[in-house]
Short mmCIF file of C-alpha atoms and ligand atoms in Angstrom, two decimals:
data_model
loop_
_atom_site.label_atom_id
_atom_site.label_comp_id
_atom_site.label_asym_id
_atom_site.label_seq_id
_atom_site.Cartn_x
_atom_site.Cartn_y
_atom_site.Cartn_z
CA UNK A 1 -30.38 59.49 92.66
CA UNK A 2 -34.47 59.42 92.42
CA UNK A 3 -35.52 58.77 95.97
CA UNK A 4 -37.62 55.83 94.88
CA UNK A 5 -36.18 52.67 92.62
CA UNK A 6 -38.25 49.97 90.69
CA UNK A 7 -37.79 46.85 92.94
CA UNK A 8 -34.74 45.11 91.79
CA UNK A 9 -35.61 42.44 88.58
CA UNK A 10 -38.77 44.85 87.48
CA UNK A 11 -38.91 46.63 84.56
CA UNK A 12 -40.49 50.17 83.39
CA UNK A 13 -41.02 49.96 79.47
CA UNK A 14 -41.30 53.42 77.96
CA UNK A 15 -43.45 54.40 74.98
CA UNK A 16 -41.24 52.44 72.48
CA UNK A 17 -41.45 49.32 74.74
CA UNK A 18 -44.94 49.60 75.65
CA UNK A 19 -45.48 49.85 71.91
CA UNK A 20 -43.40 46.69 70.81
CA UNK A 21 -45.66 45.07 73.66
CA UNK A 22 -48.63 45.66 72.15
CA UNK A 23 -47.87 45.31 68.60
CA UNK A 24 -46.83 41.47 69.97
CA UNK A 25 -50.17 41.33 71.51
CA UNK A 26 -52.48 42.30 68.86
CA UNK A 27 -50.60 39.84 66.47
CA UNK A 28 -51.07 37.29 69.12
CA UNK A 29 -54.24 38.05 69.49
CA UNK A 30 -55.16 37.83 65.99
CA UNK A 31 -53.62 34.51 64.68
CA UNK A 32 -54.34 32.76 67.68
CA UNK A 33 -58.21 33.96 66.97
CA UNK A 34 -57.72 32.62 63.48
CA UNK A 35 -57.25 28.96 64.45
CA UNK A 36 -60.32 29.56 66.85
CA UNK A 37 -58.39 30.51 70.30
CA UNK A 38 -60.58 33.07 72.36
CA UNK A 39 -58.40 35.66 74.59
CA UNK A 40 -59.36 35.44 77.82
CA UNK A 41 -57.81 36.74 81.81
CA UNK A 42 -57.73 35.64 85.10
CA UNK A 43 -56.28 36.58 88.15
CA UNK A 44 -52.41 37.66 88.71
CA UNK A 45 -53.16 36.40 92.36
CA UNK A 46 -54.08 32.14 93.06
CA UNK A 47 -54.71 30.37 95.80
CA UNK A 48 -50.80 29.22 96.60
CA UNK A 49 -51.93 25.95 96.87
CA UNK A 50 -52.98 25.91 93.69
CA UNK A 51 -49.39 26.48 92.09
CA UNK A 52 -48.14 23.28 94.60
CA UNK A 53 -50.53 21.12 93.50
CA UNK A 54 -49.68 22.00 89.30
CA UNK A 55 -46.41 23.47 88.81
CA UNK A 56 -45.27 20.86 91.51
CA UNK A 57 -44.08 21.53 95.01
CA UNK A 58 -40.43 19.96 94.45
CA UNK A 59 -40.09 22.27 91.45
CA UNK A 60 -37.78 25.21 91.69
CA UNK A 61 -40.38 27.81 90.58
CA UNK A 62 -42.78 26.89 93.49
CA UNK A 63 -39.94 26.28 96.03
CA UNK A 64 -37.49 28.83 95.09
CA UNK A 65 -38.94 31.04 93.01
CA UNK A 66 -43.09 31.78 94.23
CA UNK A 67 -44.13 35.24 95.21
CA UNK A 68 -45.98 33.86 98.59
CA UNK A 69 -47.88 36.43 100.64
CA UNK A 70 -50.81 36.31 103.17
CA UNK A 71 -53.39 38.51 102.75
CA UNK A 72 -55.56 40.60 105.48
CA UNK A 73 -57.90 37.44 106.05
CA UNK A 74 -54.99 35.18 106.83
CA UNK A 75 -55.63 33.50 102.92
CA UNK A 76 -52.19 32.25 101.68
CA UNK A 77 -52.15 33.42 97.98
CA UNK A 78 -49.11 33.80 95.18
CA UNK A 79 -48.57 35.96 92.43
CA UNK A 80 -48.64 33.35 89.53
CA UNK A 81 -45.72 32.26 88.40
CA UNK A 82 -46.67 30.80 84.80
CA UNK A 83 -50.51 31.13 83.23
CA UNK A 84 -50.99 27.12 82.97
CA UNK A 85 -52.75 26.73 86.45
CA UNK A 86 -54.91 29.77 87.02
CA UNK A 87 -56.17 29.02 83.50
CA UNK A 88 -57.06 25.38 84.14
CA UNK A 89 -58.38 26.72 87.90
CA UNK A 90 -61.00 29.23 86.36
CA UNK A 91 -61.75 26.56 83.30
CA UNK A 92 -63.03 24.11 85.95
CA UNK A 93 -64.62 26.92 88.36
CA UNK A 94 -66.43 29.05 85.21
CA UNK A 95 -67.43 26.07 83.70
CA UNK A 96 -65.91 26.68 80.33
CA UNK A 97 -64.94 23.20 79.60
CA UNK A 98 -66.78 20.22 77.67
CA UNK A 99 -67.67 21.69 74.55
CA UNK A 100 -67.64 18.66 72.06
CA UNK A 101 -64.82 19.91 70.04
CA UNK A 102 -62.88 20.98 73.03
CA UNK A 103 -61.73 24.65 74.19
CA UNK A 104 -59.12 26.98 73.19
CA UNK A 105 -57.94 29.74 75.30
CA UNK A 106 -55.35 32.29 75.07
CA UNK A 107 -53.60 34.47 77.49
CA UNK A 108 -51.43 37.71 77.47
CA UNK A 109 -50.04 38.71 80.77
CA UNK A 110 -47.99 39.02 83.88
CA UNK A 111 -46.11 36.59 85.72
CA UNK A 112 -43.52 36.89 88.63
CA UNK A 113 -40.64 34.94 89.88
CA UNK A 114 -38.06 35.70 92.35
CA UNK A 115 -35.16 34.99 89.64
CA UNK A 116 -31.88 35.05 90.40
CA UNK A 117 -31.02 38.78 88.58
CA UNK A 118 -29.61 38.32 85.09
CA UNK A 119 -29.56 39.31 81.52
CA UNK A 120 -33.27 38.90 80.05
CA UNK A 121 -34.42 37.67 83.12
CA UNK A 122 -37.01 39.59 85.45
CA UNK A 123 -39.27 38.98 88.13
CA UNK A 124 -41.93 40.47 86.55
CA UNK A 125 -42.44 39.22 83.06
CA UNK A 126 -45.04 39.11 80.68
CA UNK A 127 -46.07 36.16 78.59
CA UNK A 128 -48.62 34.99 76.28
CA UNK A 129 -49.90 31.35 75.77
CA UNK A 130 -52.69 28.90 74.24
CA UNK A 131 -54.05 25.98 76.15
CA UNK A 132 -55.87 23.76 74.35
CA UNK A 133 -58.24 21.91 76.44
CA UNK A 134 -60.31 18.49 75.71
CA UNK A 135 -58.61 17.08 72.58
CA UNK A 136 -56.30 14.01 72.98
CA UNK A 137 -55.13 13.52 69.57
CA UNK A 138 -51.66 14.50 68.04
CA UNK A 139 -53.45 17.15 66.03
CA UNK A 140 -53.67 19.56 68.79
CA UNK A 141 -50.39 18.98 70.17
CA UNK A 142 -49.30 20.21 66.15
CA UNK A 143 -51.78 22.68 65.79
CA UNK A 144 -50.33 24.83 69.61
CA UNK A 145 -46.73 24.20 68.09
CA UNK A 146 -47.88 25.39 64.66
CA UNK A 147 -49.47 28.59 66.52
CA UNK A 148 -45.98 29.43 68.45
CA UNK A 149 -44.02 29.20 64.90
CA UNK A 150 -46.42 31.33 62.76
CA UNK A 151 -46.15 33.88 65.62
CA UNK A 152 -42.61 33.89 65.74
CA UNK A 153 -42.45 33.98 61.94
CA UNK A 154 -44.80 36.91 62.11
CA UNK A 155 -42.96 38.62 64.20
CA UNK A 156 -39.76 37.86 62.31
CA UNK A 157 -37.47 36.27 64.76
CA UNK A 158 -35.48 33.27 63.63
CA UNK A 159 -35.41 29.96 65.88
CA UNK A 160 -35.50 26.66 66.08
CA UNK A 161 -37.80 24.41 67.37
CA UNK A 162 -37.05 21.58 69.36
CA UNK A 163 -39.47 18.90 69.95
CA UNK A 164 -39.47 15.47 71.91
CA UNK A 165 -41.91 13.17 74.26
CA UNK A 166 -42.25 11.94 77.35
CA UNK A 167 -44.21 9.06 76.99
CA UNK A 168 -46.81 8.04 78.71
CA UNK A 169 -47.28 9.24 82.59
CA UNK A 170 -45.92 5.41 83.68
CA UNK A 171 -43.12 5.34 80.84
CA UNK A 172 -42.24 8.88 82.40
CA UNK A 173 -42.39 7.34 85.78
CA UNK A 174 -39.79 3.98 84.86
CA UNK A 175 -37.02 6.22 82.44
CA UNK A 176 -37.21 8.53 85.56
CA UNK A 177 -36.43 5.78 87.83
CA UNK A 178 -33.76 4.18 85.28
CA UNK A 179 -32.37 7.66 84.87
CA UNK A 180 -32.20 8.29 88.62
CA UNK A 181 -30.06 5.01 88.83
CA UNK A 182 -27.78 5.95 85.71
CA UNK A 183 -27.33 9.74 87.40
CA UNK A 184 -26.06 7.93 91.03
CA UNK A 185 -23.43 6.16 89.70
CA UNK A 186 -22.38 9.26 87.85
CA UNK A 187 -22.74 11.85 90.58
CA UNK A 188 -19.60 13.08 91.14
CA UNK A 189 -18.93 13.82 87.19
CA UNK A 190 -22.18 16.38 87.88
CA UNK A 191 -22.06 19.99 88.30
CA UNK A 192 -22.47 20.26 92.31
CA UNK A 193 -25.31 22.69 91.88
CA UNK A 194 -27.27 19.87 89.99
CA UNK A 195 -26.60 17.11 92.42
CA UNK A 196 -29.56 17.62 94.74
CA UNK A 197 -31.61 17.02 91.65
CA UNK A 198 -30.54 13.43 91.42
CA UNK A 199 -32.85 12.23 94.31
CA UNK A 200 -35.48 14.86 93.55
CA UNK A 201 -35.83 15.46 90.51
CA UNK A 202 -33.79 13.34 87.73
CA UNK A 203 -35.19 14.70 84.46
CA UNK A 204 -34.11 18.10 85.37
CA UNK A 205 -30.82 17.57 85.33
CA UNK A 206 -30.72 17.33 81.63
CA UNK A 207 -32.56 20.12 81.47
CA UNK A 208 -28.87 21.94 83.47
CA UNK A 209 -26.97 24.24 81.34
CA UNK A 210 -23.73 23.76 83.37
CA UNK A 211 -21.20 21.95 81.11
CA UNK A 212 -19.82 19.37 83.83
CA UNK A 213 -23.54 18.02 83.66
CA UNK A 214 -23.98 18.69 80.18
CA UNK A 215 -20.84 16.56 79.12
CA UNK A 216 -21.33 13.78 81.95
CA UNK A 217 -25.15 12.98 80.66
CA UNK A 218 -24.15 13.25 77.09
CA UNK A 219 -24.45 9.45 77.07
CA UNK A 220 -27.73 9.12 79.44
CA UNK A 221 -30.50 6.57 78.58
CA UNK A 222 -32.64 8.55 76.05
CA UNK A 223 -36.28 9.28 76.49
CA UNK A 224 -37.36 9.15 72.93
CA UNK A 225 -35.75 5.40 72.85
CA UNK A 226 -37.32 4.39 75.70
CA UNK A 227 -40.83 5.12 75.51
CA UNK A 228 -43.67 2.07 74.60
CA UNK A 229 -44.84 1.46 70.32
CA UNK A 230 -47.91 3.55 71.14
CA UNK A 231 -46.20 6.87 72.36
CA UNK A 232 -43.75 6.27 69.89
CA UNK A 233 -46.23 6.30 66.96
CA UNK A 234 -48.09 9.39 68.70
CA UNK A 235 -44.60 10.92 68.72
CA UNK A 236 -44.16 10.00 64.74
CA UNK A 237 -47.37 11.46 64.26
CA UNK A 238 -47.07 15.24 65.36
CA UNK A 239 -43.68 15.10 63.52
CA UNK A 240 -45.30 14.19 60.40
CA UNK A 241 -48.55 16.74 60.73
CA UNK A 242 -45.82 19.91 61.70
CA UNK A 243 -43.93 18.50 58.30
CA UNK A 244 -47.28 18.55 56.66
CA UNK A 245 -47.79 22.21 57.68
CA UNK A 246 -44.24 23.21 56.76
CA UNK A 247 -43.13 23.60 60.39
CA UNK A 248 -39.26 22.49 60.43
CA UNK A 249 -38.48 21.22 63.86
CA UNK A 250 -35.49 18.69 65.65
CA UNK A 251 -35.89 16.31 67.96
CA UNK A 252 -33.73 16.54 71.17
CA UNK A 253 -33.98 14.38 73.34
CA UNK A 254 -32.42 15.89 76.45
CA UNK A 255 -35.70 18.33 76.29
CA UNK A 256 -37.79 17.88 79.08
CA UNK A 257 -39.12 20.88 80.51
CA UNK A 258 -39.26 21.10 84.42
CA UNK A 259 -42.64 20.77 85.36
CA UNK A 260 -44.56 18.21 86.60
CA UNK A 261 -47.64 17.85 84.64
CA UNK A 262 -46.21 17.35 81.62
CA UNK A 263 -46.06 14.02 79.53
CA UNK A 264 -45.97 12.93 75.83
CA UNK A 265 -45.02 15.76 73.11
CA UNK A 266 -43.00 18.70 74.92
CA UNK A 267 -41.27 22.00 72.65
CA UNK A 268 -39.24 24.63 72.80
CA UNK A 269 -38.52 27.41 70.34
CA UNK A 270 -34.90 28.27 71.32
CA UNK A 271 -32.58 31.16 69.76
CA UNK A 272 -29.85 30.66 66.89
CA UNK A 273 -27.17 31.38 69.39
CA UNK A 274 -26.10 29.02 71.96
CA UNK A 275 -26.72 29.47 75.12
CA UNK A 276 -29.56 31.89 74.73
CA UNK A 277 -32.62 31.29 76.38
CA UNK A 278 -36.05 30.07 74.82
CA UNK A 279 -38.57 32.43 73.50
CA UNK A 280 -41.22 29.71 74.65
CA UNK A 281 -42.44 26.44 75.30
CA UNK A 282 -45.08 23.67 76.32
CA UNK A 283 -46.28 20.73 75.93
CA UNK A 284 -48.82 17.85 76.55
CA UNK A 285 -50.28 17.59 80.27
CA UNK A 286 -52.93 15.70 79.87
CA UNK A 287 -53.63 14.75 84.14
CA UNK A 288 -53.64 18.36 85.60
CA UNK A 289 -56.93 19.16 84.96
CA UNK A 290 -58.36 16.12 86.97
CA UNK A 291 -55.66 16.50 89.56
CA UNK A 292 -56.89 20.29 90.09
CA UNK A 293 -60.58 18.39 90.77
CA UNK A 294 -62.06 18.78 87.13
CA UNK A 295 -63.23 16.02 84.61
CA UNK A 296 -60.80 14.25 83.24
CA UNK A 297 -59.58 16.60 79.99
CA UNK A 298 -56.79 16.10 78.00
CA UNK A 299 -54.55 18.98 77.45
CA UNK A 300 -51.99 21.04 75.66
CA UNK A 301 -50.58 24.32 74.97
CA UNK A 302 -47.45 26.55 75.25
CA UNK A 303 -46.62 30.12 76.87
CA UNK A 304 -44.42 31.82 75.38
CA UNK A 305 -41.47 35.08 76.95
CA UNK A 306 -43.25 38.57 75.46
CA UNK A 307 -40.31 39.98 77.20
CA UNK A 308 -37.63 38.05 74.97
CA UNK A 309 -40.06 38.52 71.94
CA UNK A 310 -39.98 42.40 72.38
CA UNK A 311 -36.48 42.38 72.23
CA UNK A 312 -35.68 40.16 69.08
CA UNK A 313 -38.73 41.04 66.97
CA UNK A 314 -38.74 43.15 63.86
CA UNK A 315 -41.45 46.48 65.04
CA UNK A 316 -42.92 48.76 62.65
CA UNK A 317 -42.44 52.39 65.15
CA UNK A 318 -45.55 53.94 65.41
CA UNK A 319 -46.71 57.73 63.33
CA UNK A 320 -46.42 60.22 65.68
CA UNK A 321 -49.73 62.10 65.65
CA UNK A 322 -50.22 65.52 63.71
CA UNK A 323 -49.01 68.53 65.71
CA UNK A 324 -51.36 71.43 66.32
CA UNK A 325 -49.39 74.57 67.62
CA UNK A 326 -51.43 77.57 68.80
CA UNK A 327 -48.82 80.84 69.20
CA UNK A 328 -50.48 83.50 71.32
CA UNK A 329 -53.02 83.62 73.93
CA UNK A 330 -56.31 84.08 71.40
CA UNK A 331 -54.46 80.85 68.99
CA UNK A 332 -54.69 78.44 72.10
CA UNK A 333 -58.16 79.61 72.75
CA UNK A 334 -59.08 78.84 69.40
CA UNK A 335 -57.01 75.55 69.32
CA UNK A 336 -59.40 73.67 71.98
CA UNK A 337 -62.31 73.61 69.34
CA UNK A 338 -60.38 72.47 66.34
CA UNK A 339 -58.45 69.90 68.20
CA UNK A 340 -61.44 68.39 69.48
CA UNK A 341 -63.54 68.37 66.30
CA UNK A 342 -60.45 66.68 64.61
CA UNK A 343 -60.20 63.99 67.73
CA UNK A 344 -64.17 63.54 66.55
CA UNK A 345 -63.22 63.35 62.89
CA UNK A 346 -60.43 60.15 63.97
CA UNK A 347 -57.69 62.52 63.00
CA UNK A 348 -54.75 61.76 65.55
CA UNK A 349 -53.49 65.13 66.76
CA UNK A 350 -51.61 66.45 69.79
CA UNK A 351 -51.82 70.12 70.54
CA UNK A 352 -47.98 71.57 71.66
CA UNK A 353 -49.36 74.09 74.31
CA UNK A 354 -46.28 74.97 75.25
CA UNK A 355 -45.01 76.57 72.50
CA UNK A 356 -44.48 80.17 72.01
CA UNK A 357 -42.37 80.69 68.69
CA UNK A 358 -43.14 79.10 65.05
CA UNK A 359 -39.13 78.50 64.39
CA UNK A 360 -38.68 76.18 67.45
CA UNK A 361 -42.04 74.94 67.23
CA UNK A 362 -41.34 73.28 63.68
CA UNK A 363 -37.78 72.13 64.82
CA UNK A 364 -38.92 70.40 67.62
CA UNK A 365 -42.05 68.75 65.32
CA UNK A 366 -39.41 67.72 62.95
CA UNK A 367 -37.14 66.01 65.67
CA UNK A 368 -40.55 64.27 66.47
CA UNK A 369 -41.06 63.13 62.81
CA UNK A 370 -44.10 64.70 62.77
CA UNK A 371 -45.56 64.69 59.11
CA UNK A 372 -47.81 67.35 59.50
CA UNK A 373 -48.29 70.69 61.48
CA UNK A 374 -51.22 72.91 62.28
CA UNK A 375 -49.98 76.32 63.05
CA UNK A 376 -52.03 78.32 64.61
CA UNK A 377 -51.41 82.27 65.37
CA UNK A 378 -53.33 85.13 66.32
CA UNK A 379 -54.30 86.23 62.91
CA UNK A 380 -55.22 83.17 61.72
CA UNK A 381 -57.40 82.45 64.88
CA UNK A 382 -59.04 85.50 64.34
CA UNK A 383 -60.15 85.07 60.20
CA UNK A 384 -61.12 81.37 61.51
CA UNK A 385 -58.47 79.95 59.66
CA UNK A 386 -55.26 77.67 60.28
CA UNK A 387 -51.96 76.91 58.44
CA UNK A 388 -51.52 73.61 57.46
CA UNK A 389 -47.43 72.64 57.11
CA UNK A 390 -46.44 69.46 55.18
CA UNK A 391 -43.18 68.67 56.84
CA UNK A 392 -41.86 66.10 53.88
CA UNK A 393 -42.00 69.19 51.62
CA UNK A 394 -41.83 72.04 53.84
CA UNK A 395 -44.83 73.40 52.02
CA UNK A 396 -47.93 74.80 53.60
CA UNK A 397 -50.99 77.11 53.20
CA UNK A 398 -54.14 78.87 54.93
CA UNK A 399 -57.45 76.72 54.89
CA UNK A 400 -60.65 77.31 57.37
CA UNK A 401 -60.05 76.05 60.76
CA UNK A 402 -62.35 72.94 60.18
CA UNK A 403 -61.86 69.45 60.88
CA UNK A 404 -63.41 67.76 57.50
CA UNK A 405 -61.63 70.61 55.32
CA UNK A 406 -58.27 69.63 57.01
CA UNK A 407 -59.04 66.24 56.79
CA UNK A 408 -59.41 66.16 53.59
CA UNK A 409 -56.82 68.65 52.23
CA UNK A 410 -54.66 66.08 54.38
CA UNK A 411 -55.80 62.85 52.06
CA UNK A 412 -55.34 65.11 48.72
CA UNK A 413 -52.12 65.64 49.89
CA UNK A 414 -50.75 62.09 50.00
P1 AMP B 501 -41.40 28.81 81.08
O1 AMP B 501 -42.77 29.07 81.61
O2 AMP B 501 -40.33 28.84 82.13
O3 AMP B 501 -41.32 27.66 80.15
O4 AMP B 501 -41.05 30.08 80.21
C1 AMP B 501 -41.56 30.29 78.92
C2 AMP B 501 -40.87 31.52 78.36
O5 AMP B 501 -41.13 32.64 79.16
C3 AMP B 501 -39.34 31.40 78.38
O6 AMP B 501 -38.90 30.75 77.24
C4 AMP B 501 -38.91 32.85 78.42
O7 AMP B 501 -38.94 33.43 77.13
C5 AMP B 501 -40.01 33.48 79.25
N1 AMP B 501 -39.57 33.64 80.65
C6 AMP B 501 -39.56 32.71 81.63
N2 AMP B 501 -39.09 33.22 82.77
C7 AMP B 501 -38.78 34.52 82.52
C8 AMP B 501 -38.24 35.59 83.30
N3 AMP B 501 -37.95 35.45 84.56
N4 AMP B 501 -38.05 36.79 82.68
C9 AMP B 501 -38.37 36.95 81.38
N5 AMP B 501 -38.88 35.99 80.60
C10 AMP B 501 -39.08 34.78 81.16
#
């Protein structure tokens, strides 16, 4: 038993992982600098105050769920929980907002909540998200939604994306109370563990995934049928720019994500399987930047589970680098120089200093699915020459120890 454990919900992702993770990121990265989103980072560690006054001190994440700690100066700070409000917090603070055709930011990083330990679940995560600051208009609600499709289409994963709206902040407000109303007379056909919700927090109780809730507010009022002409038409409208853009999406109205600052359009790209959880989300939330103290800025994006991604996706495994194997004491003085004038030349090569015999050496190169090997022995290190081995053929011979020869005997070669 190793004397020291990664705290319980953490994960440590090997080479393979760590590989995965970045392959998501680059592609990330990349489309979501096509449509004009700049990557950009901020703190792991807010104000806590910060995540009360956004995420929404009666949710579960900031009650339950908030890495709290007090630092030497007596500051109360939290490891974020979600990117959303540190983003919005430095947009304000660094002065990055009112350009005239609004801002787009993306994100790629850690998060942390104290989850209750389950499959796909961690309390360190990483995820990546847009926000989309300074544009009311449907557009940018479809052009976010269109961003966390192409990505997941990129990366291959199959999914469906579920869409609906929240109306207006006050049209929120009323179907909240009516819903409140509609859940009381119902409470006892509830799953207990959603029953504290009722008073609290009505729309998350559709959000439960406990049958006895599920079946009992099969019949609630619906959002989507309740909401004013106006919100309705805005509603009509993303639908008909995603169909426009070939994104195929379903409307569900029981899909209200839990946090507070959300109104109007709200998605989620959920799994074929039941019961699985999302890869990601977001939606509209058009009052947090004023309530964090900037201008008023409308607002939308999504943030997405890298975690989840990383395990669904289809990865291309990266080429092991060329092997360079010096046998004998003059070979790995001789190795040193070569290696590094190849490292100068951009050739990717690791040098196997451990190795004393050719046999084993190749066997363990092949087991790496190495394509090439530099073999290096005494002799040759003395004539200033090295053997180069093309594992796909098993066929080698002697050329000057050299980085541009090698190099390009290597490119003749494929
Ligand atoms: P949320 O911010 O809760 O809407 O989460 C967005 C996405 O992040 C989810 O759909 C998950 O893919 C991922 N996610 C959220 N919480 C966790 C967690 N504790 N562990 C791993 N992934 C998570």
């Amino acid at each position: 038993m190793p004397r020291f454990r990664r705290p319980k919900g953490t994960r440590d992702l090997g080479p393979a992982a760590a590989a995965r993770f970045e392959e998501i990121r680059e592609t990330f990265v990349d489309m979501a600098w096509e449509m004009g989103y700049r990557l950009v980072d901020v703190p792991a560690l807010e104000s806590r105050d910060l995540f009360a006054r956004s995420t929404g001190e009666d949710t579960e994440i900031v009650e339950k769920q908030m890495y709290g700690l007090v630092d030497g100066g007596g500051r109360e700070l939290a490891l974020r929980p979600e990117g959303t409000p540190g983003l919005v917090r430095a947009a304000i603070e660094e002065g990055w907002l009112g350009g005239h055709n609004g801002e787009r930011l993306a994100y790629f990083g850690p998060m942390f909540r104290y989850e209750r330990p389950q499959k796909g679940r961690y309390r360190q995560f990483t995820q990546l998200g847009v926000e989309f600051l300074g544009i009311p208009g449907p557009e940018a609600d479809a052009e976010v939604i269109r961003l966390l499709v192409s990505l997941l289409g990129e990366l291959e994963i199959p999914h469906t994306l579920k869409l609906n709206t929240l109306g207006s902040p006050a049209e929120r407000a009323a179907y909240t109370e009516t819903l409140r109303d509609w859940l009381a007379e119902r409470e006892m056909d509830l799953d207990e563990a959603d029953r504290h919700n009722i008073a609290r927090n009505p729309l998350r109780v559709l959000d439960s995934k406990r049958e006895a809730t599920m079946a009992a507010t099969a019949r609630a009022p619906r959002l989507d049928e309740t909401v004013g002409d106006e919100s309705a038409a805005r509603f009509a409208r993303v639908r008909g720019l995603l169909e426009k853009a070939g994104v195929d999406h379903e409307v569900d109205s029981r899909l209200v994500r839990g946090l507070d600052y959300y109104g109007h359009t709200v998605f989620e790209a959920v799994g074929r399987e039941a019961a699985q959880d999302a890869y990601g989300g977001g939606g509209r939330y058009d009052g947090l930047v004023t309530a964090l103290g900037g201008p008023d800025t409308p607002a939308v994006g999504f943030a997405a589970g890298v975690d989840r991604l990383a395990a669904d996706g289809t990865f291309d495994d990266p080429e092991p680098p060329l092997w360079l194997v010096p046998l004998g004491e003059a070979a790995r003085g001789a190795a040193w120089p070569l290696a590094a004038g190849l490292w100068e030349e951009g050739v990717a090569v690791q040098v196997a200093w451990n190795e004393t015999g050719l046999r084993k050496a190749l066997g363990r190169a092949d087991t790496a699915g190495v394509r090439w090997v530099l073999i290096l022995g005494d002799e040759e290190a003395e004539a200033g020459e090295v053997t180069l081995r093309d594992m796909a053929g098993g066929t080698q011979g002697r050329l000057p120890a050299d980085a541009a020869a090698l190099v390009a005997a290597m490119e003749d070669a494929e």
